[in-house]
CSV table of C-alpha atoms in Angstrom, one decimal:
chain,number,residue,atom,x,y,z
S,1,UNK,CA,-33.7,9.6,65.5
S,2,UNK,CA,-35.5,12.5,64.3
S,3,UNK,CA,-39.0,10.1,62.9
S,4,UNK,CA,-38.7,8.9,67.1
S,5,UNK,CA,-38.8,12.4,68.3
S,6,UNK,CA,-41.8,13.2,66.3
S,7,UNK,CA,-43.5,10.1,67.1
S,8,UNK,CA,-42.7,10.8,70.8
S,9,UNK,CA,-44.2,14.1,70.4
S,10,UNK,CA,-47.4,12.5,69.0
S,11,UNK,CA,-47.7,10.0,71.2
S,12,UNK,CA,-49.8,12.2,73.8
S,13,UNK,CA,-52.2,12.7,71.2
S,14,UNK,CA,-52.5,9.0,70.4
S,15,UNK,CA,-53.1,8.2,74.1
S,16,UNK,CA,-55.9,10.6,73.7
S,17,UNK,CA,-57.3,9.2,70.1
S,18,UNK,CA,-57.0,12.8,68.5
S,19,UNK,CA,-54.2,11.7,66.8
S,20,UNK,CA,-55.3,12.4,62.5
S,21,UNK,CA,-56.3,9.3,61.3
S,22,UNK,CA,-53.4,9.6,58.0
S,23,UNK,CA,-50.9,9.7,60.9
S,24,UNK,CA,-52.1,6.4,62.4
S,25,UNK,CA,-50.9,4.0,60.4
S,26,UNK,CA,-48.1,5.9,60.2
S,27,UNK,CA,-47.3,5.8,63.9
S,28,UNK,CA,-48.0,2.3,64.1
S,29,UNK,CA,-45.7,1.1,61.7
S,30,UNK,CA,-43.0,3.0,63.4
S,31,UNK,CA,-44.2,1.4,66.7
S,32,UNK,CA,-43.8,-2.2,65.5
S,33,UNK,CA,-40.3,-1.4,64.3
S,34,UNK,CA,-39.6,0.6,67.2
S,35,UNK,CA,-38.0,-0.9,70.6
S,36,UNK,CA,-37.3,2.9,72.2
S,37,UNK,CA,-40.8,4.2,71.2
S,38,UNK,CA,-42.5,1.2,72.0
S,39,UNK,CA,-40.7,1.4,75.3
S,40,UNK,CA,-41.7,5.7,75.8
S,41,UNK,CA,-45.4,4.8,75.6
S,42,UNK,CA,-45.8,1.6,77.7
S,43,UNK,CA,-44.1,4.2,79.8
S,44,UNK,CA,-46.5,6.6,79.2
S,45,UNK,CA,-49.8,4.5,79.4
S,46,UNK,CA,-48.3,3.7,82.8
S,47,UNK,CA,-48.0,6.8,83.8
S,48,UNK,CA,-52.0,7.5,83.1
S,49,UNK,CA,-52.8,4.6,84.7
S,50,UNK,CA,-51.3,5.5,88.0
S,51,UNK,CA,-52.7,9.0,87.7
S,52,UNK,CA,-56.3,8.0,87.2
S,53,UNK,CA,-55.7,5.4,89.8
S,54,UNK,CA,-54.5,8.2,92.6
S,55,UNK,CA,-57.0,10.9,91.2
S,56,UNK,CA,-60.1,8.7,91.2
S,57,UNK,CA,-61.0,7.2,94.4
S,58,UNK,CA,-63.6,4.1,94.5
S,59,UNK,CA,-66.1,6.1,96.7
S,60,UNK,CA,-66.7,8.9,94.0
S,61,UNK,CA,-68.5,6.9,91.0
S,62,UNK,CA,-67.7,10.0,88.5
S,63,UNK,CA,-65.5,12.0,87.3
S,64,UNK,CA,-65.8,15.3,86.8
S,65,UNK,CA,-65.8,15.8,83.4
S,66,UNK,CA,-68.8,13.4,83.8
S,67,UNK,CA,-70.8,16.3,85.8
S,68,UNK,CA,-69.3,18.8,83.3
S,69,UNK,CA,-70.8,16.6,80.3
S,70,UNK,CA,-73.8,15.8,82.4
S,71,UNK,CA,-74.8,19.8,83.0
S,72,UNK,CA,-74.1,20.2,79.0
S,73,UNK,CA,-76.6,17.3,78.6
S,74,UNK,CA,-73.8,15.3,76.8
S,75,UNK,CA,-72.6,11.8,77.5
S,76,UNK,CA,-68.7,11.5,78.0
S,77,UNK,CA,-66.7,10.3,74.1
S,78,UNK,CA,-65.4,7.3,74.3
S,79,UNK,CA,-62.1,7.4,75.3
S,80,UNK,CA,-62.3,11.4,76.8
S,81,UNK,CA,-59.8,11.9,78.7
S,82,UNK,CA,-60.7,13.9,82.1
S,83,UNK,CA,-59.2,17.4,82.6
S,84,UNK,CA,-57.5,16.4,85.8
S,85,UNK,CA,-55.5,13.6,83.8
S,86,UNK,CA,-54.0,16.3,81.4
S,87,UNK,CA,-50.2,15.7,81.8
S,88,UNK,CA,-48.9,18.4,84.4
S,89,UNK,CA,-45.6,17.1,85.2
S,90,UNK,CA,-43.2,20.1,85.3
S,91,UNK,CA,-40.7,19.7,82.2
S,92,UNK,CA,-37.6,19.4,84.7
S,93,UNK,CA,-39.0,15.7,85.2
S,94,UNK,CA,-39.9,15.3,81.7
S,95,UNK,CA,-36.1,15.6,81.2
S,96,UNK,CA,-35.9,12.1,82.8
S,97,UNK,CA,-37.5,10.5,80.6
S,98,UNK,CA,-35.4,11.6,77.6
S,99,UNK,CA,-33.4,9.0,76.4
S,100,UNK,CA,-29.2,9.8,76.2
S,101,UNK,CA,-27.7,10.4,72.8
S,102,UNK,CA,-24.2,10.2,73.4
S,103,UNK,CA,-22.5,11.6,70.0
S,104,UNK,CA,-24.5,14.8,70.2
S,105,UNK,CA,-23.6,15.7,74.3
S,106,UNK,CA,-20.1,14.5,73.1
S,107,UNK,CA,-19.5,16.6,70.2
S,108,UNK,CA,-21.4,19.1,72.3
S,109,UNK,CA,-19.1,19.3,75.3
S,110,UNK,CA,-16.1,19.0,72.8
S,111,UNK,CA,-17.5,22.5,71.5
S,112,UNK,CA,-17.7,24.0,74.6
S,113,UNK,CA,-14.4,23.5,75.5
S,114,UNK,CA,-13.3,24.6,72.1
S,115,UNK,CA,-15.0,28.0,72.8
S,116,UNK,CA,-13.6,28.3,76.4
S,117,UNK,CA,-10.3,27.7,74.7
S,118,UNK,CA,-10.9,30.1,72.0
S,119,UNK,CA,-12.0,33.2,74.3
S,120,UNK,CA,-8.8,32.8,76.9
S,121,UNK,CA,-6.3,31.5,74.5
S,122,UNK,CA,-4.6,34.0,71.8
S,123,UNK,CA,-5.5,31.1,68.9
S,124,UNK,CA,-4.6,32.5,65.2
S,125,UNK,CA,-2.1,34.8,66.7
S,126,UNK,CA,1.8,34.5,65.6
S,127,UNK,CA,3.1,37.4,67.8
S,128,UNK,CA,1.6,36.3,71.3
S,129,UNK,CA,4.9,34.9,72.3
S,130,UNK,CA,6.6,38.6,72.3
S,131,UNK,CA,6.8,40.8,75.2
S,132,UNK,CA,3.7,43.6,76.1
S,133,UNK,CA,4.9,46.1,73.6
S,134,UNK,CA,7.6,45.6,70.6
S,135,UNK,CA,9.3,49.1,69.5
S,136,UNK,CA,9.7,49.0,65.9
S,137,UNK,CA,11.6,52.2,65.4
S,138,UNK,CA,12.7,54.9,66.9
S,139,UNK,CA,14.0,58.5,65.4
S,140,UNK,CA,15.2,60.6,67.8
S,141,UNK,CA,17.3,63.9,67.8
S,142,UNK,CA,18.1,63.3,71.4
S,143,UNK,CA,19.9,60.1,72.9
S,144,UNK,CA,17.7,57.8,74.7
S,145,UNK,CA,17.0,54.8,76.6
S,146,UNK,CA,15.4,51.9,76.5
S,147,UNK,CA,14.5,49.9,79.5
S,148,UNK,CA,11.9,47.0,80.1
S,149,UNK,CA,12.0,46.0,84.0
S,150,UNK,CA,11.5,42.6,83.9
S,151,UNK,CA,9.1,42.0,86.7
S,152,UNK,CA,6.3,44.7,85.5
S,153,UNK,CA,4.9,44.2,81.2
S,154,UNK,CA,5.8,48.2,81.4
S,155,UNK,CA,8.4,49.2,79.0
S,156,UNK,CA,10.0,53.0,79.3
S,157,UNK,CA,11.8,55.2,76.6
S,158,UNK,CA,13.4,57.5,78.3
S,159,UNK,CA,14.6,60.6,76.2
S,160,UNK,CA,17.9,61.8,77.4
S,161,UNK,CA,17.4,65.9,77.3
S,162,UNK,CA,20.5,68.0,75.4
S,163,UNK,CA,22.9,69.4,77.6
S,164,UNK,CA,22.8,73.2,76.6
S,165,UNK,CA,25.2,74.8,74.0
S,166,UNK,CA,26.1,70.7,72.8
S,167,UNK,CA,25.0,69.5,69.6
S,168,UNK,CA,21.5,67.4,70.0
S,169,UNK,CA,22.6,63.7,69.6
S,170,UNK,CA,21.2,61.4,66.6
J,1,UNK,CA,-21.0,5.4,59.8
J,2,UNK,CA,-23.9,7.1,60.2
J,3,UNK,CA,-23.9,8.4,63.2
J,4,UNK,CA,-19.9,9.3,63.3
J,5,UNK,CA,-20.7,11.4,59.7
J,6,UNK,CA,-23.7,12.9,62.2
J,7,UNK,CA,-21.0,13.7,65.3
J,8,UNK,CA,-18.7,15.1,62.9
J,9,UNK,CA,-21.0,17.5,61.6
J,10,UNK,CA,-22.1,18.5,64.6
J,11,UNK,CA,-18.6,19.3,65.4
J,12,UNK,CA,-18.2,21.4,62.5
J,13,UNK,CA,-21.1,23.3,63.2
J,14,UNK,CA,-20.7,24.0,66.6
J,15,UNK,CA,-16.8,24.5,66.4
J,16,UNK,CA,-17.5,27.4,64.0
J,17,UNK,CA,-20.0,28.7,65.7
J,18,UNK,CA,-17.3,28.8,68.7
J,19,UNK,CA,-14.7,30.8,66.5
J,20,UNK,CA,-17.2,32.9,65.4
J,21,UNK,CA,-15.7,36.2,66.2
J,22,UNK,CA,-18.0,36.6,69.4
J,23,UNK,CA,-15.6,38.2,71.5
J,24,UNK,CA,-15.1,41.5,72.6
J,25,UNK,CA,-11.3,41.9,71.2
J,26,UNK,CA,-12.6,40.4,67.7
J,27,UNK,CA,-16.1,43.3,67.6
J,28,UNK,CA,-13.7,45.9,68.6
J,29,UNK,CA,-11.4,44.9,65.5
J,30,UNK,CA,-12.0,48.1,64.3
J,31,UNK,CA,-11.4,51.0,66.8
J,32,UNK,CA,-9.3,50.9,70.1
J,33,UNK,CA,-9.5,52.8,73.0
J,34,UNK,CA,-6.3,54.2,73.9
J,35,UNK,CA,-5.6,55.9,77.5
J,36,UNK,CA,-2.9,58.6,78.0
J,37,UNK,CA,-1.6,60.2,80.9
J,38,UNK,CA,1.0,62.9,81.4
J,39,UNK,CA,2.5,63.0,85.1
J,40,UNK,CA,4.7,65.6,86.3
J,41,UNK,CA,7.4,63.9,88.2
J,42,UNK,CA,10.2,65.5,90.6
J,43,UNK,CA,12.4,65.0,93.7
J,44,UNK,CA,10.5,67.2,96.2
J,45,UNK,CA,8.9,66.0,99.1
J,46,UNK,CA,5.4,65.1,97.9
J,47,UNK,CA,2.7,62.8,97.8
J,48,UNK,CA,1.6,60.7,94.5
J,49,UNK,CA,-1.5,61.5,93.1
J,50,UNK,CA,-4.6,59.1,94.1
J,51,UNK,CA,-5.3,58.9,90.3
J,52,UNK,CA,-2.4,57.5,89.4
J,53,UNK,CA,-2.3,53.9,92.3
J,54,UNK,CA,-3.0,52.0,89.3
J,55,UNK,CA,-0.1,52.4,87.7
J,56,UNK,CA,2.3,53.9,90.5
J,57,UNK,CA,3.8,49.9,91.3
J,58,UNK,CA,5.4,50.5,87.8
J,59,UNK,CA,6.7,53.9,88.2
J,60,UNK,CA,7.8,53.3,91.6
J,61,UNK,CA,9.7,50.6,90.4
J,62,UNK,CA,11.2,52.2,87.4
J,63,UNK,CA,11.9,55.6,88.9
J,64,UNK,CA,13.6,56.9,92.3
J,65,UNK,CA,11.1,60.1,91.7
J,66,UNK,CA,9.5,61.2,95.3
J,67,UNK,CA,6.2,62.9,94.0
J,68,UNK,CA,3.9,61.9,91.0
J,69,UNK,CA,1.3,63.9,89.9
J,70,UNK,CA,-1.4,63.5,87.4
J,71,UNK,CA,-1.7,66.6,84.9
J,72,UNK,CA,-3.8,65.6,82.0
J,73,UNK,CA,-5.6,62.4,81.2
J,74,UNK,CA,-7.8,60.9,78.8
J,75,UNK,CA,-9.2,58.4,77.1
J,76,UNK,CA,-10.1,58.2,73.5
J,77,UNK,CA,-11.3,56.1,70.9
J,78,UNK,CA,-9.4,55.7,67.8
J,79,UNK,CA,-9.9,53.9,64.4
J,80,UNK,CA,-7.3,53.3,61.8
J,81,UNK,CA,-5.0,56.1,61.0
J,82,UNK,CA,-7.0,58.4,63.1
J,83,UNK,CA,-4.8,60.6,65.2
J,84,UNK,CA,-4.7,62.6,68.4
J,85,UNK,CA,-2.6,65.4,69.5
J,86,UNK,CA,-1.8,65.4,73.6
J,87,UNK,CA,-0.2,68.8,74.9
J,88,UNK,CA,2.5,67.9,77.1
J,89,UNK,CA,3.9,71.3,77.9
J,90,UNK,CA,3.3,75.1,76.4
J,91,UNK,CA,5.7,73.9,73.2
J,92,UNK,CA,6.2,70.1,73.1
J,93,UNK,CA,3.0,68.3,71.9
J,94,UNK,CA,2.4,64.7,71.6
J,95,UNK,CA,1.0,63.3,69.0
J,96,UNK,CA,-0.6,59.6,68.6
J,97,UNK,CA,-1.4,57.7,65.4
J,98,UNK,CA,-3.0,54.6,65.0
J,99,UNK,CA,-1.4,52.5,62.2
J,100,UNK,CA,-2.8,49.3,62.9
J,101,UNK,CA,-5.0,47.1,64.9
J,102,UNK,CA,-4.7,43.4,65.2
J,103,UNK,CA,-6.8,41.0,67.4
J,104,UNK,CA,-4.6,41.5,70.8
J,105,UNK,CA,-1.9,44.5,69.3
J,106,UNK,CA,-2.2,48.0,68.3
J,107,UNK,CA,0.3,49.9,66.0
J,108,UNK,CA,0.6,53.1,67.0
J,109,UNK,CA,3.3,56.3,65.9
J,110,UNK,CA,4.2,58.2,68.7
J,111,UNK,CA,6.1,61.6,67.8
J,112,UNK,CA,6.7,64.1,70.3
J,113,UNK,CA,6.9,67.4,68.8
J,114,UNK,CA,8.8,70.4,69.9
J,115,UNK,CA,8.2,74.1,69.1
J,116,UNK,CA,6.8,72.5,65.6
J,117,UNK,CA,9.4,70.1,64.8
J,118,UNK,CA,9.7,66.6,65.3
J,119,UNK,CA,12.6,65.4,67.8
J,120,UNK,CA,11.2,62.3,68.9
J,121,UNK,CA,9.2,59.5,66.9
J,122,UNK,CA,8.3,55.7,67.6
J,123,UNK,CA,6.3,53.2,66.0
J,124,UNK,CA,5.6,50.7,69.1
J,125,UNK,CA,3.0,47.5,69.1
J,126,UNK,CA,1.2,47.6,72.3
J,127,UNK,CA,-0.5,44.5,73.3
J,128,UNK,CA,-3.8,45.0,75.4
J,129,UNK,CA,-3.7,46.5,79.2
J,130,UNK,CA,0.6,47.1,78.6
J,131,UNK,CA,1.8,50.3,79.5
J,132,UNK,CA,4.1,52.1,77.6
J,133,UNK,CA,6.1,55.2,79.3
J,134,UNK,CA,8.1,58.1,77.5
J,135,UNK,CA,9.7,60.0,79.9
J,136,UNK,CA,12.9,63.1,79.6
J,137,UNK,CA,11.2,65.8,78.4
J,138,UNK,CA,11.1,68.3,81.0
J,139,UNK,CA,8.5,71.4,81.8
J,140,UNK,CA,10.0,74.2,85.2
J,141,UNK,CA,12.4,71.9,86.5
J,142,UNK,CA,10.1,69.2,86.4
J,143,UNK,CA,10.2,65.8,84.8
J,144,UNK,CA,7.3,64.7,82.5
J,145,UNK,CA,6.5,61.3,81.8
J,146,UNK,CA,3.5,60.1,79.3
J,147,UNK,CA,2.1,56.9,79.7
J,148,UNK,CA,0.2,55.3,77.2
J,149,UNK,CA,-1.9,52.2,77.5
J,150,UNK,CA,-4.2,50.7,75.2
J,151,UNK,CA,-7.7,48.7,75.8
J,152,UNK,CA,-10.2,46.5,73.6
């Protein structure tokens, strides 16, 4: 998977000979054995061949990296490949062309919900079954109350205040 | 076999990347904000402070009081076993202690102290956005209650 990516990443410069001769053979091989790859750059070679096709009309008998080479005093390589023809597609189309992989988008939506999961649900937590607020103790030299109304989370303590001249309760 | 040992680490990697402690409860860990108010409540004719709509469905509910009103308010950070003192009335002081903090609960000692002695103390765990109201003690006739809430 990864050797396809990286031949799929080289295969521009192979359309345009300036891949390094050591990587040839190399990209060959992988071609031959290939069906996907193979596949990407027929696609490819198609897609130049339209592209010169609709940017070079019959009437005009050069191009214009011709006339560039031509006021340099050059001829045109072998195999040059004309400015105009540079691949310009915008990468949202590129996406097309990328072949599915379902185990990573699996594995990667099964994350995602994972992390949704993990930022709304209380996960690790023993205690998120008991009300708002737990009172562990209270010490009090007054009486008091205790009173959770059932339709609001609130809960109330209400401290009873010491009638004067009785004894405080405890 | 290769590719299902590929998926599964893939689904390693990116499930501990999920419960990576990324959110905001998990960073806070350490320090919690906690928000107090003390509201003087009575029976006269009166009106309930703006500053208090947010939590005046609960009192309402809780208490036949006719008039609310805010006196103090604040909201502080605190870490473990830090402390803060609230002044309720001239002699009877409120005093706050953080004793632990979880991932969704706070421990915190409440002790309300009167003319320098203790007469009232609770350890309560206070789960994030509850409200927890301590009301009795009384300043001129009039009825306080504290609220305390606490916020990751």
């Amino acid at each position: 998977m990864r050797r396809c990516r990286k031949i799929q990443k080289d295969m521009e410069r192979y359309l345009d000979k300036e891949l390094l001769p050591e990587k040839i053979h190399g990209f060959e091989d992988h071609l031959r054995t290939c069906v996907r790859c193979r596949r990407v750059l027929d696609e490819k070679r198609e897609q130049r061949r339209l592209r010169v096709e609709s940017l070079i009309p019959d009437e005009i008998p050069i191009t214009t990296d011709e006339i560039i080479f031509a006021i340099q005093g050059e001829s045109v390589p072998e195999g040059a490949v004309p400015s105009s023809m540079e691949d310009t597609t915008p990468w949202w189309k590129k996406l097309k062309t990328l072949t599915f992989r379902p185990v990573p988008a699996i594995a990667f939506a099964v994350c995602l919900i994972a992390l949704g999961l993990s930022l709304f649900l209380p996960f690790g937590s023993h205690t998120h079954r008991k009300p708002g607020i737990v009172i562990e103790e209270i010490e009090s030299t007054h009486s008091f109350v205790i009173y959770r109304p059932q339709h609001t989370g609130t809960t109330v303590i209400w401290i009873v205040p010491a009638k004067r001249g009785s004894k405080e309760a405890t | 076999m290769k590719y299902l040992s590929r998926f599964f680490l893939t689904l390693v990697f990116l499930a501990a990347c999920a419960f990576f402690p990324i959110t905001p409860q998990l960073n806070a860990a350490q320090r919690v904000q906690l928000e107090w108010r003390v509201i003087s409540a009575s029976h006269q004719r009166g009106n309930v402070d703006p500053r208090l709509r947010d939590i005046y469905r609960d009192l309402g509910s809780v208490f036949n009081y006719s008039s609310y009103r805010l006196i103090n308010m604040n909201r502080v950070y605190l870490s473990l076993n830090q402390e803060v003192s609230v002044p309720l009335a001239p002699n009877q002081t409120f005093i706050i202690r953080v004793m632990g903090i979880s991932r969704q609960w706070v421990r915190a000692r409440i002790q309300l102290i009167r003319s320098g002695r203790s007469i009232f103390g609770t350890s309560v765990q206070l789960m994030n956005g509850r409200t927890l109201l301590i009301g009795g003690p009384t300043d001129h006739g009039k009825t306080l209650i504290f609220s305390l809430r606490s916020f990751w």
